[in-house]
Amino acid sequence: MLSYIVRRLMFLPVVLFGITVLIFALISTLGPWTRVATFIPSPDAERHVDLEAIIRKYNLDDPPLKMYTRWVNNLLHGNLGWSQSSHMTVMEAIKRRFPATLELTLFAVIPVIIGGILLGVISSVYHNKPIDHTTRIMAITLWSMPDFVLGLAVLMVGYGVLGWFPPGRLSAWAELEVLKESFRSFTGMHTIDSLLNLRFDIFWDALRHIIAPVFTLACLWWAFMLRITRSSMLDVLNQDYVRTARAKGLAENVVIKKHALGNALIPVTTVAGNMLLGLLGGVMIVETVFNYPGLGLLTSTAATRLDVPCVVGVALFYAIILVLVNLVVDLLYSVIDPRVRLE
Amino acid sequence: MEIFRRLVKNRISLFGLILLLFFVLIAVFAPLLAPPKEGSDPYRIPRRGWTLEPTPPSAKYPLGLTQGQYDIYYGIVWGTRTAFRVGIIVITFRALIGIILGSISAYYGGVLDEILMRFTDIFMSFPYLIGVVVFVSIFGPGLNNVMVPLIALGWMPYARMIRGNILAIKQEEYVLAARAIGVSDFKIITRHILPNSIFPVLIQASMQIGSIVISVSGLSFLGLGAPEGYADWGQMLSFARNWMLGEQGNVLKYWFTVVYPGLAMVLFVLSWNLIGDAFRDIMDPRIQA
């Protein structure tokens, strides 16, 4: 097991090497101006002064190999470059925005997993009955709903008509409160921090802001989860050991809970990993719709302003998370399914 | 044919097929349904005025005019063509790359297989949508600049599937027999192996068209895809962003800017998903009621 983890972690540098080479090759096709911003981690790039001087100062006319090694060296020291669209270093921007996105994702994962699995099981137990048809049609309709269409609709109703769920992350007054000295920041996630600070008014405000984007994200992935659980359950319910369990005279509810569900959830674990990654990527659109200042909004703003260093930094950050999450999923997989031997 | 018969027999997938046919007809007869002006690019939505504020539906413009007086009806009709074009191009190239790399990898095996599969792993560890955004931020927005990375970051599952299928087929007697009588590698791959392993992959691929259209429209919505005024559903919805909250006392005033393009998108994607869902049940012999 340990050697497996080590070997998988060793794959991380390989992946990062591949990605950095790929990105470097793409960037090399750019004009010198954008390159300046990509390779130097300071606001110098913003003052449109003497381009020649900057190029000389940072040796930007070096041969590609030398540039690449220097760039990677910078990356390894946490130097991701200067983001023109957010006026700070990319590292700083990611550090500030990531908690918001993590908060959003965590909130969305809970209803998706609970609701998706529950309804998936119900749907499979009543296979081809009216309940099954209804949930299936609901799921497939939601799954066909592009996130921005659903998001716009939710915003229109939840904020425009009802006035309950405003866009953004906090109201202006709460924003000021959070920045005060007396408010201690533990995680950067406002809902949790406000509870730890015993500020229930801020908690309520943060909650009001996060519900609409969470709902939008959850709807889409809930449908996905339901479909996977359903087909996996159907598969298991047709297995011989389930028939044996029934033949022994066990109550149907015991058969489902004790014999079928555990095995049916195995493929669901893999999917849950993919879902977490999909959520992290999918927040780009949802955050933009709801003007929620997380990594997704950072990326999409940066991309529309052609702020390459920022987008590249976020991409590298995501790549690391992706490899780590996949590793965790594989490990979980071996815990849940004893037939899986990690080698 | 048997598969088609069963798709028609199932009420849900029949609905999907009808819906899809409807969109195909719209795309084919677009020049009749919404005739473009002589000599202008048909994919540019005509503007019926210059004020910014959307105009509600009227007898002349049945679906209304969105921000900048772009004709919503025209945009939806020609946007259908854009949707099909984008979906089909992306899928074709993904499947093609997947088939080529997957079959090389499986047939030759050994070091080449190992290298190609590591390559696949690296591409798979790249967050898909973020990868597209990286590409767009470097090369600038545009429909083509969105499609290229979608292809480049989307072929891996097909390569893996083809590889798996071929590895299974490679040991079949007819392939061994062909090799024994000295048929060339290329001919064995194209004549004997691919026709027997390609079908499920192509089906799987075509069912992805719906989700590709969502991705591309989403990027257009963010302002990274189709340029302003291009007949693309996502681009039309990005206009709606500024107007969906209406005005004081009448919040739903501009509902048509969201509802019509949104409806077109949802139904288009739904048609593919309904067919795909029924298809999966048909292909999987274990799930038979």
Tab-separated table of N, CA, C and O in Angstrom, chain A residues 11 14-15 18-19 22-23 26-27 29-30 127-128 133 136-137 140-141 143-149 152 155-156 159-161 227 230-231 234-235 238 281-282 284-285 288-289 299-300 303-304 306-308 311-312 314-315 318-319 322-323, chain B residues 12 118 121-130 133-141 214 217-219 221-224 233-234 237 240-241 244-245 251-252 254-255 258 262-263 265-266 269-270 273-274 276-278 280-281 286-289:
chain	number	residue	atom	x	y	z
A	11	PHE	N	4.365	9.998	-9.679
A	11	PHE	CA	3.783	10.335	-10.964
A	11	PHE	C	3.465	11.833	-11.034
A	11	PHE	O	3.439	12.424	-12.103
A	14	VAL	N	5.925	13.887	-12.868
A	14	VAL	CA	5.864	13.568	-14.303
A	14	VAL	C	4.731	14.350	-14.955
A	14	VAL	O	4.910	14.984	-16.002
A	15	VAL	N	3.584	14.326	-14.294
A	15	VAL	CA	2.433	15.058	-14.830
A	15	VAL	C	2.742	16.539	-14.912
A	15	VAL	O	2.527	17.185	-15.944
A	18	GLY	N	5.020	17.290	-17.764
A	18	GLY	CA	4.294	17.273	-19.035
A	18	GLY	C	3.492	18.550	-19.230
A	18	GLY	O	3.551	19.197	-20.276
A	19	ILE	N	2.782	18.940	-18.178
A	19	ILE	CA	1.914	20.108	-18.297
A	19	ILE	C	2.724	21.386	-18.482
A	19	ILE	O	2.403	22.220	-19.332
A	22	LEU	N	4.046	21.589	-21.969
A	22	LEU	CA	2.952	21.904	-22.890
A	22	LEU	C	2.614	23.402	-22.833
A	22	LEU	O	2.525	24.075	-23.865
A	23	ILE	N	2.456	23.901	-21.616
A	23	ILE	CA	2.094	25.309	-21.461
A	23	ILE	C	3.215	26.203	-21.972
A	23	ILE	O	2.986	27.192	-22.669
A	26	LEU	N	3.161	26.470	-25.630
A	26	LEU	CA	2.086	27.354	-26.096
A	26	LEU	C	2.472	28.820	-25.885
A	26	LEU	O	2.273	29.654	-26.768
A	27	ILE	N	3.053	29.103	-24.710
A	27	ILE	CA	3.392	30.487	-24.403
A	27	ILE	C	4.482	30.997	-25.337
A	27	ILE	O	4.502	32.171	-25.708
A	29	THR	N	4.750	30.785	-28.276
A	29	THR	CA	4.233	31.341	-29.520
A	29	THR	C	3.734	32.764	-29.325
A	29	THR	O	3.315	33.413	-30.276
A	30	LEU	N	3.769	33.254	-28.081
A	30	LEU	CA	3.237	34.593	-27.810
A	30	LEU	C	4.236	35.699	-28.125
A	30	LEU	O	5.434	35.461	-28.200
A	127	HIS	N	-37.701	-0.403	-10.030
A	127	HIS	CA	-37.331	-0.367	-11.443
A	127	HIS	C	-38.572	-0.455	-12.352
A	127	HIS	O	-39.404	-1.337	-12.177
A	128	ASN	N	-38.627	0.486	-13.311
A	128	ASN	CA	-39.733	0.542	-14.284
A	128	ASN	C	-41.110	0.801	-13.679
A	128	ASN	O	-42.121	0.585	-14.325
A	133	HIS	N	-39.640	6.070	-13.277
A	133	HIS	CA	-39.765	6.908	-14.473
A	133	HIS	C	-39.687	8.389	-14.124
A	133	HIS	O	-39.007	9.162	-14.808
A	136	ARG	N	-36.174	9.404	-13.157
A	136	ARG	CA	-35.297	9.348	-14.329
A	136	ARG	C	-35.499	10.555	-15.237
A	136	ARG	O	-34.549	11.154	-15.717
A	137	ILE	N	-36.761	10.868	-15.475
A	137	ILE	CA	-37.034	11.989	-16.373
A	137	ILE	C	-36.546	13.295	-15.748
A	137	ILE	O	-35.925	14.134	-16.409
A	140	ILE	N	-32.715	13.331	-16.019
A	140	ILE	CA	-32.171	13.544	-17.363
A	140	ILE	C	-32.447	14.969	-17.832
A	140	ILE	O	-31.644	15.570	-18.544
A	141	THR	N	-33.553	15.529	-17.377
A	141	THR	CA	-33.828	16.923	-17.746
A	141	THR	C	-32.815	17.849	-17.077
A	141	THR	O	-32.252	18.737	-17.714
A	143	TRP	N	-29.880	17.023	-16.037
A	143	TRP	CA	-28.556	16.742	-16.593
A	143	TRP	C	-28.386	17.417	-17.955
A	143	TRP	O	-27.279	17.708	-18.378
A	144	SER	N	-29.497	17.655	-18.649
A	144	SER	CA	-29.416	18.320	-19.952
A	144	SER	C	-29.394	19.831	-19.817
A	144	SER	O	-29.319	20.548	-20.800
A	145	MET	N	-29.508	20.290	-18.587
A	145	MET	CA	-29.596	21.733	-18.348
A	145	MET	C	-28.189	22.309	-18.270
A	145	MET	O	-27.445	21.957	-17.374
A	146	PRO	N	-27.810	23.170	-19.201
A	146	PRO	CA	-26.485	23.788	-19.081
A	146	PRO	C	-26.419	24.604	-17.790
A	146	PRO	O	-27.417	25.226	-17.404
A	147	ASP	N	-25.257	24.584	-17.122
A	147	ASP	CA	-25.168	25.243	-15.819
A	147	ASP	C	-25.513	26.725	-15.891
A	147	ASP	O	-26.112	27.259	-14.968
A	148	PHE	N	-25.167	27.384	-16.999
A	148	PHE	CA	-25.445	28.825	-17.023
A	148	PHE	C	-26.921	29.112	-17.244
A	148	PHE	O	-27.434	30.105	-16.752
A	149	VAL	N	-27.625	28.211	-17.950
A	149	VAL	CA	-29.065	28.415	-18.123
A	149	VAL	C	-29.775	28.241	-16.780
A	149	VAL	O	-30.564	29.090	-16.354
A	152	LEU	N	-28.884	31.147	-14.448
A	152	LEU	CA	-29.631	32.374	-14.768
A	152	LEU	C	-31.059	32.273	-14.255
A	152	LEU	O	-31.594	33.226	-13.685
A	155	LEU	N	-31.107	32.586	-10.465
A	155	LEU	CA	-30.855	33.969	-10.060
A	155	LEU	C	-32.080	34.843	-10.312
A	155	LEU	O	-32.461	35.682	-9.498
A	156	MET	N	-32.721	34.603	-11.464
A	156	MET	CA	-33.896	35.375	-11.833
A	156	MET	C	-35.016	35.185	-10.816
A	156	MET	O	-35.629	36.148	-10.368
A	159	TYR	N	-33.436	35.746	-6.755
A	159	TYR	CA	-33.078	37.117	-6.413
A	159	TYR	C	-34.065	38.113	-7.016
A	159	TYR	O	-34.628	38.954	-6.319
A	160	GLY	N	-34.297	37.976	-8.334
A	160	GLY	CA	-35.165	38.931	-9.020
A	160	GLY	C	-36.587	38.922	-8.481
A	160	GLY	O	-37.128	39.962	-8.109
A	161	VAL	N	-37.196	37.738	-8.428
A	161	VAL	CA	-38.601	37.664	-8.035
A	161	VAL	C	-38.751	37.627	-6.519
A	161	VAL	O	-39.481	38.414	-5.934
A	227	ARG	N	-28.027	8.821	-11.605
A	227	ARG	CA	-27.955	7.888	-12.732
A	227	ARG	C	-26.931	6.792	-12.478
A	227	ARG	O	-27.153	5.629	-12.771
A	230	ARG	N	-28.210	4.418	-9.727
A	230	ARG	CA	-29.301	3.588	-10.220
A	230	ARG	C	-28.764	2.432	-11.051
A	230	ARG	O	-29.115	1.276	-10.825
A	231	SER	N	-27.905	2.731	-12.023
A	231	SER	CA	-27.482	1.640	-12.905
A	231	SER	C	-26.599	0.654	-12.151
A	231	SER	O	-26.663	-0.552	-12.383
A	234	LEU	N	-28.972	-1.516	-10.116
A	234	LEU	CA	-29.682	-2.457	-10.971
A	234	LEU	C	-28.798	-3.646	-11.288
A	234	LEU	O	-29.229	-4.800	-11.283
A	235	ASP	N	-27.544	-3.337	-11.541
A	235	ASP	CA	-26.568	-4.349	-11.846
A	235	ASP	C	-26.462	-5.338	-10.687
A	235	ASP	O	-26.542	-6.553	-10.859
A	238	ASN	N	-29.353	-7.791	-9.767
A	238	ASN	CA	-29.527	-8.959	-10.627
A	238	ASN	C	-28.494	-10.050	-10.348
A	238	ASN	O	-28.456	-11.064	-11.028
A	281	GLY	N	-14.047	22.396	-11.547
A	281	GLY	CA	-13.957	23.024	-12.859
A	281	GLY	C	-15.248	23.751	-13.213
A	281	GLY	O	-15.240	24.822	-13.808
A	282	GLY	N	-16.375	23.127	-12.814
A	282	GLY	CA	-17.677	23.656	-13.190
A	282	GLY	C	-18.017	24.956	-12.485
A	282	GLY	O	-18.888	25.696	-12.924
A	284	MET	N	-16.496	27.534	-12.508
A	284	MET	CA	-16.128	28.702	-13.301
A	284	MET	C	-17.366	29.439	-13.800
A	284	MET	O	-17.469	30.652	-13.673
A	285	ILE	N	-18.310	28.659	-14.354
A	285	ILE	CA	-19.500	29.294	-14.913
A	285	ILE	C	-20.458	29.723	-13.807
A	285	ILE	O	-20.960	30.845	-13.806
A	288	THR	N	-19.322	32.789	-12.094
A	288	THR	CA	-19.483	33.976	-12.929
A	288	THR	C	-20.934	34.441	-12.925
A	288	THR	O	-21.205	35.637	-12.811
A	289	VAL	N	-21.865	33.475	-13.024
A	289	VAL	CA	-23.279	33.848	-13.038
A	289	VAL	C	-23.657	34.556	-11.739
A	289	VAL	O	-24.327	35.581	-11.748
A	299	THR	N	-10.511	32.826	-12.680
A	299	THR	CA	-10.035	32.278	-13.946
A	299	THR	C	-10.762	32.887	-15.127
A	299	THR	O	-10.143	33.257	-16.120
A	300	SER	N	-12.084	32.967	-15.028
A	300	SER	CA	-12.814	33.442	-16.206
A	300	SER	C	-12.534	34.929	-16.452
A	300	SER	O	-12.408	35.348	-17.603
A	303	ALA	N	-9.116	35.059	-17.993
A	303	ALA	CA	-9.080	34.588	-19.374
A	303	ALA	C	-9.633	35.625	-20.334
A	303	ALA	O	-9.077	35.848	-21.411
A	304	THR	N	-10.720	36.305	-19.946
A	304	THR	CA	-11.278	37.292	-20.874
A	304	THR	C	-10.342	38.486	-21.018
A	304	THR	O	-10.368	39.172	-22.023
A	306	LEU	N	-7.111	38.094	-21.070
A	306	LEU	CA	-5.880	37.503	-21.585
A	306	LEU	C	-4.735	37.600	-20.580
A	306	LEU	O	-3.594	37.852	-20.929
A	307	ASP	N	-5.076	37.395	-19.315
A	307	ASP	CA	-4.086	37.418	-18.242
A	307	ASP	C	-3.494	36.006	-18.119
A	307	ASP	O	-3.898	35.215	-17.280
A	308	VAL	N	-2.528	35.711	-18.986
A	308	VAL	CA	-2.003	34.345	-19.084
A	308	VAL	C	-1.421	33.812	-17.768
A	308	VAL	O	-1.749	32.696	-17.365
A	311	VAL	N	-4.116	32.486	-15.390
A	311	VAL	CA	-4.789	31.275	-15.841
A	311	VAL	C	-3.863	30.071	-15.737
A	311	VAL	O	-4.254	28.992	-15.274
A	312	VAL	N	-2.606	30.265	-16.131
A	312	VAL	CA	-1.643	29.171	-16.062
A	312	VAL	C	-1.438	28.732	-14.611
A	312	VAL	O	-1.415	27.543	-14.297
A	314	VAL	N	-3.520	28.987	-12.079
A	314	VAL	CA	-4.683	28.247	-11.611
A	314	VAL	C	-4.693	26.841	-12.205
A	314	VAL	O	-4.997	25.863	-11.521
A	315	ALA	N	-4.316	26.743	-13.475
A	315	ALA	CA	-4.312	25.434	-14.124
A	315	ALA	C	-3.334	24.488	-13.432
A	315	ALA	O	-3.656	23.323	-13.184
A	318	TYR	N	-4.806	23.392	-10.162
A	318	TYR	CA	-5.834	22.377	-10.359
A	318	TYR	C	-5.219	21.023	-10.701
A	318	TYR	O	-5.701	19.982	-10.274
A	319	ALA	N	-4.158	21.047	-11.503
A	319	ALA	CA	-3.543	19.780	-11.911
A	319	ALA	C	-3.038	19.023	-10.693
A	319	ALA	O	-3.220	17.802	-10.584
A	322	LEU	N	-5.940	17.608	-8.853
A	322	LEU	CA	-6.515	16.493	-9.601
A	322	LEU	C	-5.766	15.197	-9.331
A	322	LEU	O	-6.364	14.159	-9.057
A	323	VAL	N	-4.436	15.261	-9.385
A	323	VAL	CA	-3.649	14.057	-9.148
A	323	VAL	C	-3.872	13.556	-7.720
A	323	VAL	O	-4.063	12.365	-7.481
B	12	ILE	N	-39.622	7.006	-24.445
B	12	ILE	CA	-38.710	8.087	-24.071
B	12	ILE	C	-37.709	8.371	-25.182
B	12	ILE	O	-37.495	9.508	-25.589
B	118	ARG	N	1.181	6.521	-21.004
B	118	ARG	CA	1.630	7.565	-20.064
B	118	ARG	C	1.197	8.934	-20.586
B	118	ARG	O	0.782	9.808	-19.852
B	121	ASP	N	-2.222	9.414	-19.801
B	121	ASP	CA	-2.385	9.750	-18.383
B	121	ASP	C	-2.143	11.230	-18.145
B	121	ASP	O	-2.881	11.881	-17.419
B	122	ILE	N	-1.070	11.745	-18.773
B	122	ILE	CA	-0.749	13.157	-18.564
B	122	ILE	C	-1.893	14.033	-19.076
B	122	ILE	O	-2.337	14.952	-18.404
B	123	PHE	N	-2.390	13.707	-20.254
B	123	PHE	CA	-3.493	14.507	-20.791
B	123	PHE	C	-4.721	14.400	-19.908
B	123	PHE	O	-5.489	15.334	-19.781
B	124	MET	N	-4.896	13.224	-19.295
B	124	MET	CA	-6.075	13.051	-18.452
B	124	MET	C	-5.944	13.793	-17.142
B	124	MET	O	-6.945	14.111	-16.514
B	125	SER	N	-4.694	14.051	-16.701
B	125	SER	CA	-4.577	14.762	-15.425
B	125	SER	C	-4.675	16.258	-15.614
B	125	SER	O	-4.397	17.010	-14.698
B	126	PHE	N	-5.043	16.669	-16.800
B	126	PHE	CA	-5.216	18.101	-16.989
B	126	PHE	C	-6.687	18.450	-16.844
B	126	PHE	O	-7.515	17.873	-17.521
B	127	PRO	N	-7.002	19.362	-15.923
B	127	PRO	CA	-8.420	19.708	-15.777
B	127	PRO	C	-8.952	20.282	-17.087
B	127	PRO	O	-8.487	21.310	-17.566
B	128	TYR	N	-9.928	19.561	-17.607
B	128	TYR	CA	-10.423	19.742	-18.958
B	128	TYR	C	-10.838	21.187	-19.299
B	128	TYR	O	-10.243	21.821	-20.173
B	129	LEU	N	-11.776	21.716	-18.519
B	129	LEU	CA	-12.285	23.054	-18.851
B	129	LEU	C	-11.214	24.120	-18.639
B	129	LEU	O	-11.077	25.060	-19.424
B	130	ILE	N	-10.414	23.935	-17.580
B	130	ILE	CA	-9.331	24.876	-17.306
B	130	ILE	C	-8.323	24.856	-18.455
B	130	ILE	O	-7.796	25.894	-18.858
B	133	VAL	N	-9.468	26.970	-21.119
B	133	VAL	CA	-9.322	28.385	-20.778
B	133	VAL	C	-7.871	28.835	-20.936
B	133	VAL	O	-7.600	29.938	-21.410
B	134	VAL	N	-6.925	27.961	-20.566
B	134	VAL	CA	-5.509	28.299	-20.758
B	134	VAL	C	-5.258	28.584	-22.236
B	134	VAL	O	-4.682	29.612	-22.613
B	135	PHE	N	-5.736	27.675	-23.074
B	135	PHE	CA	-5.523	27.825	-24.513
B	135	PHE	C	-6.126	29.133	-25.022
B	135	PHE	O	-5.486	29.890	-25.748
B	136	VAL	N	-7.350	29.405	-24.588
B	136	VAL	CA	-8.028	30.610	-25.074
B	136	VAL	C	-7.322	31.873	-24.578
B	136	VAL	O	-7.184	32.857	-25.311
B	137	SER	N	-6.828	31.828	-23.324
B	137	SER	CA	-6.196	33.043	-22.820
B	137	SER	C	-4.884	33.295	-23.546
B	137	SER	O	-4.416	34.426	-23.623
B	138	ILE	N	-4.275	32.228	-24.080
B	138	ILE	CA	-3.031	32.439	-24.821
B	138	ILE	C	-3.313	32.875	-26.258
B	138	ILE	O	-2.699	33.801	-26.773
B	139	PHE	N	-4.261	32.214	-26.904
B	139	PHE	CA	-4.478	32.493	-28.329
B	139	PHE	C	-5.661	33.398	-28.618
B	139	PHE	O	-5.987	33.644	-29.773
B	140	GLY	N	-6.338	33.855	-27.577
B	140	GLY	CA	-7.453	34.757	-27.801
B	140	GLY	C	-8.746	34.000	-28.015
B	140	GLY	O	-8.734	32.837	-28.413
B	141	PRO	N	-9.889	34.647	-27.725
B	141	PRO	CA	-11.176	33.970	-27.835
B	141	PRO	C	-11.574	33.700	-29.282
B	141	PRO	O	-10.999	34.264	-30.208
B	214	ILE	N	-22.847	21.929	-24.657
B	214	ILE	CA	-22.922	22.663	-23.389
B	214	ILE	C	-21.587	23.345	-23.095
B	214	ILE	O	-21.541	24.528	-22.762
B	217	SER	N	-20.943	26.292	-25.521
B	217	SER	CA	-21.829	27.424	-25.239
B	217	SER	C	-21.448	28.090	-23.933
B	217	SER	O	-21.516	29.314	-23.804
B	218	GLY	N	-21.048	27.268	-22.955
B	218	GLY	CA	-20.631	27.824	-21.675
B	218	GLY	C	-19.459	28.764	-21.850
B	218	GLY	O	-19.423	29.847	-21.258
B	219	LEU	N	-18.509	28.367	-22.697
B	219	LEU	CA	-17.352	29.229	-22.933
B	219	LEU	C	-17.754	30.486	-23.684
B	219	LEU	O	-17.248	31.576	-23.423
B	221	PHE	N	-20.584	31.821	-23.386
B	221	PHE	CA	-21.281	32.590	-22.356
B	221	PHE	C	-20.287	33.418	-21.543
B	221	PHE	O	-20.549	34.566	-21.200
B	222	LEU	N	-19.121	32.837	-21.266
B	222	LEU	CA	-18.097	33.556	-20.499
B	222	LEU	C	-17.399	34.603	-21.356
B	222	LEU	O	-16.599	35.382	-20.858
B	223	GLY	N	-17.693	34.592	-22.659
B	223	GLY	CA	-17.044	35.560	-23.539
B	223	GLY	C	-15.753	35.026	-24.121
B	223	GLY	O	-14.929	35.783	-24.635
B	224	LEU	N	-15.545	33.693	-24.040
B	224	LEU	CA	-14.292	33.121	-24.550
B	224	LEU	C	-14.501	32.426	-25.884
B	224	LEU	O	-13.541	32.045	-26.543
B	233	TRP	N	-25.971	29.901	-29.318
B	233	TRP	CA	-26.893	30.016	-28.187
B	233	TRP	C	-26.218	30.567	-26.938
B	233	TRP	O	-26.796	31.385	-26.223
B	234	GLY	N	-25.003	30.081	-26.667
B	234	GLY	CA	-24.315	30.527	-25.455
B	234	GLY	C	-24.015	32.015	-25.497
B	234	GLY	O	-24.167	32.734	-24.505
B	237	LEU	N	-27.022	33.947	-24.750
B	237	LEU	CA	-27.356	33.960	-23.329
B	237	LEU	C	-26.461	34.907	-22.542
B	237	LEU	O	-26.848	35.402	-21.484
B	240	ALA	N	-28.106	38.001	-22.088
B	240	ALA	CA	-29.206	37.967	-21.124
B	240	ALA	C	-28.728	38.308	-19.715
B	240	ALA	O	-29.493	38.812	-18.902
B	241	ARG	N	-27.435	38.036	-19.450
B	241	ARG	CA	-26.894	38.281	-18.123
B	241	ARG	C	-27.154	39.693	-17.633
B	241	ARG	O	-27.413	39.923	-16.457
B	244	MET	N	-31.414	40.091	-16.980
B	244	MET	CA	-32.347	39.123	-16.402
B	244	MET	C	-32.996	39.633	-15.135
B	244	MET	O	-33.990	39.083	-14.693
B	245	LEU	N	-32.433	40.673	-14.515
B	245	LEU	CA	-33.068	41.157	-13.288
B	245	LEU	C	-34.111	42.226	-13.571
B	245	LEU	O	-34.679	42.800	-12.655
B	251	VAL	N	-39.686	42.642	-12.570
B	251	VAL	CA	-38.410	41.936	-12.645
B	251	VAL	C	-38.309	40.999	-13.839
B	251	VAL	O	-37.219	40.709	-14.309
B	252	LEU	N	-39.452	40.519	-14.316
B	252	LEU	CA	-39.375	39.552	-15.411
B	252	LEU	C	-39.542	40.224	-16.776
B	252	LEU	O	-39.885	39.582	-17.758
B	254	TYR	N	-37.587	41.210	-19.083
B	254	TYR	CA	-36.806	40.737	-20.238
B	254	TYR	C	-36.704	39.220	-20.268
B	254	TYR	O	-35.697	38.668	-20.689
B	255	TRP	N	-37.743	38.531	-19.813
B	255	TRP	CA	-37.696	37.069	-19.714
B	255	TRP	C	-37.293	36.410	-21.029
B	255	TRP	O	-36.602	35.413	-21.056
B	258	VAL	N	-33.692	35.240	-21.843
B	258	VAL	CA	-33.174	34.018	-21.219
B	258	VAL	C	-33.921	32.797	-21.727
B	258	VAL	O	-33.328	31.798	-22.124
B	262	GLY	N	-32.324	29.697	-23.975
B	262	GLY	CA	-32.137	28.652	-22.970
B	262	GLY	C	-32.915	27.396	-23.325
B	262	GLY	O	-32.403	26.283	-23.250
B	263	LEU	N	-34.155	27.597	-23.756
B	263	LEU	CA	-35.013	26.471	-24.124
B	263	LEU	C	-34.414	25.700	-25.300
B	263	LEU	O	-34.393	24.464	-25.303
B	265	MET	N	-31.312	25.393	-26.121
B	265	MET	CA	-30.170	24.620	-25.640
B	265	MET	C	-30.623	23.384	-24.891
B	265	MET	O	-30.140	22.285	-25.141
B	266	VAL	N	-31.552	23.577	-23.941
B	266	VAL	CA	-31.964	22.456	-23.103
B	266	VAL	C	-32.569	21.346	-23.959
B	266	VAL	O	-32.231	20.180	-23.816
B	269	VAL	N	-29.817	19.463	-26.058
B	269	VAL	CA	-29.024	18.544	-25.242
B	269	VAL	C	-29.883	17.385	-24.762
B	269	VAL	O	-29.459	16.228	-24.761
B	270	LEU	N	-31.124	17.700	-24.399
B	270	LEU	CA	-32.040	16.668	-23.915
B	270	LEU	C	-32.238	15.584	-24.965
B	270	LEU	O	-32.235	14.394	-24.656
B	273	ASN	N	-29.354	13.262	-24.890
B	273	ASN	CA	-29.281	12.480	-23.656
B	273	ASN	C	-30.370	11.418	-23.578
B	273	ASN	O	-30.135	10.334	-23.066
B	274	LEU	N	-31.568	11.741	-24.087
B	274	LEU	CA	-32.652	10.749	-24.065
B	274	LEU	C	-32.269	9.549	-24.918
B	274	LEU	O	-32.450	8.403	-24.516
B	276	GLY	N	-29.221	8.674	-25.820
B	276	GLY	CA	-28.060	8.030	-25.219
B	276	GLY	C	-28.440	7.146	-24.046
B	276	GLY	O	-27.921	6.042	-23.892
B	277	ASP	N	-29.382	7.616	-23.242
B	277	ASP	CA	-29.795	6.868	-22.065
B	277	ASP	C	-30.459	5.549	-22.460
B	277	ASP	O	-30.132	4.491	-21.932
B	278	ALA	N	-31.373	5.635	-23.427
B	278	ALA	CA	-32.051	4.434	-23.893
B	278	ALA	C	-31.035	3.489	-24.527
B	278	ALA	O	-31.102	2.268	-24.360
B	280	ARG	N	-27.916	3.093	-23.788
B	280	ARG	CA	-27.114	2.388	-22.797
B	280	ARG	C	-27.880	1.167	-22.286
B	280	ARG	O	-27.323	0.098	-22.112
B	281	ASP	N	-29.164	1.359	-22.058
B	281	ASP	CA	-29.960	0.228	-21.585
B	281	ASP	C	-30.019	-0.886	-22.619
B	281	ASP	O	-30.000	-2.064	-22.282
B	286	ARG	N	-27.396	-6.804	-19.196
B	286	ARG	CA	-27.698	-7.154	-17.817
B	286	ARG	C	-28.921	-6.404	-17.299
B	286	ARG	O	-29.589	-6.844	-16.395
B	287	ILE	N	-29.158	-5.218	-17.897
B	287	ILE	CA	-30.304	-4.450	-17.418
B	287	ILE	C	-31.494	-4.719	-18.321
B	287	ILE	O	-31.818	-3.947	-19.197
B	288	GLN	N	-32.097	-5.873	-18.154
B	288	GLN	CA	-33.304	-6.173	-18.915
B	288	GLN	C	-34.416	-6.417	-17.914
B	288	GLN	O	-34.266	-7.217	-17.026
B	289	ALA	N	-35.480	-5.713	-18.107
B	289	ALA	CA	-36.581	-5.868	-17.148
B	289	ALA	C	-37.183	-7.265	-17.281
B	289	ALA	O	-37.340	-7.768	-18.372
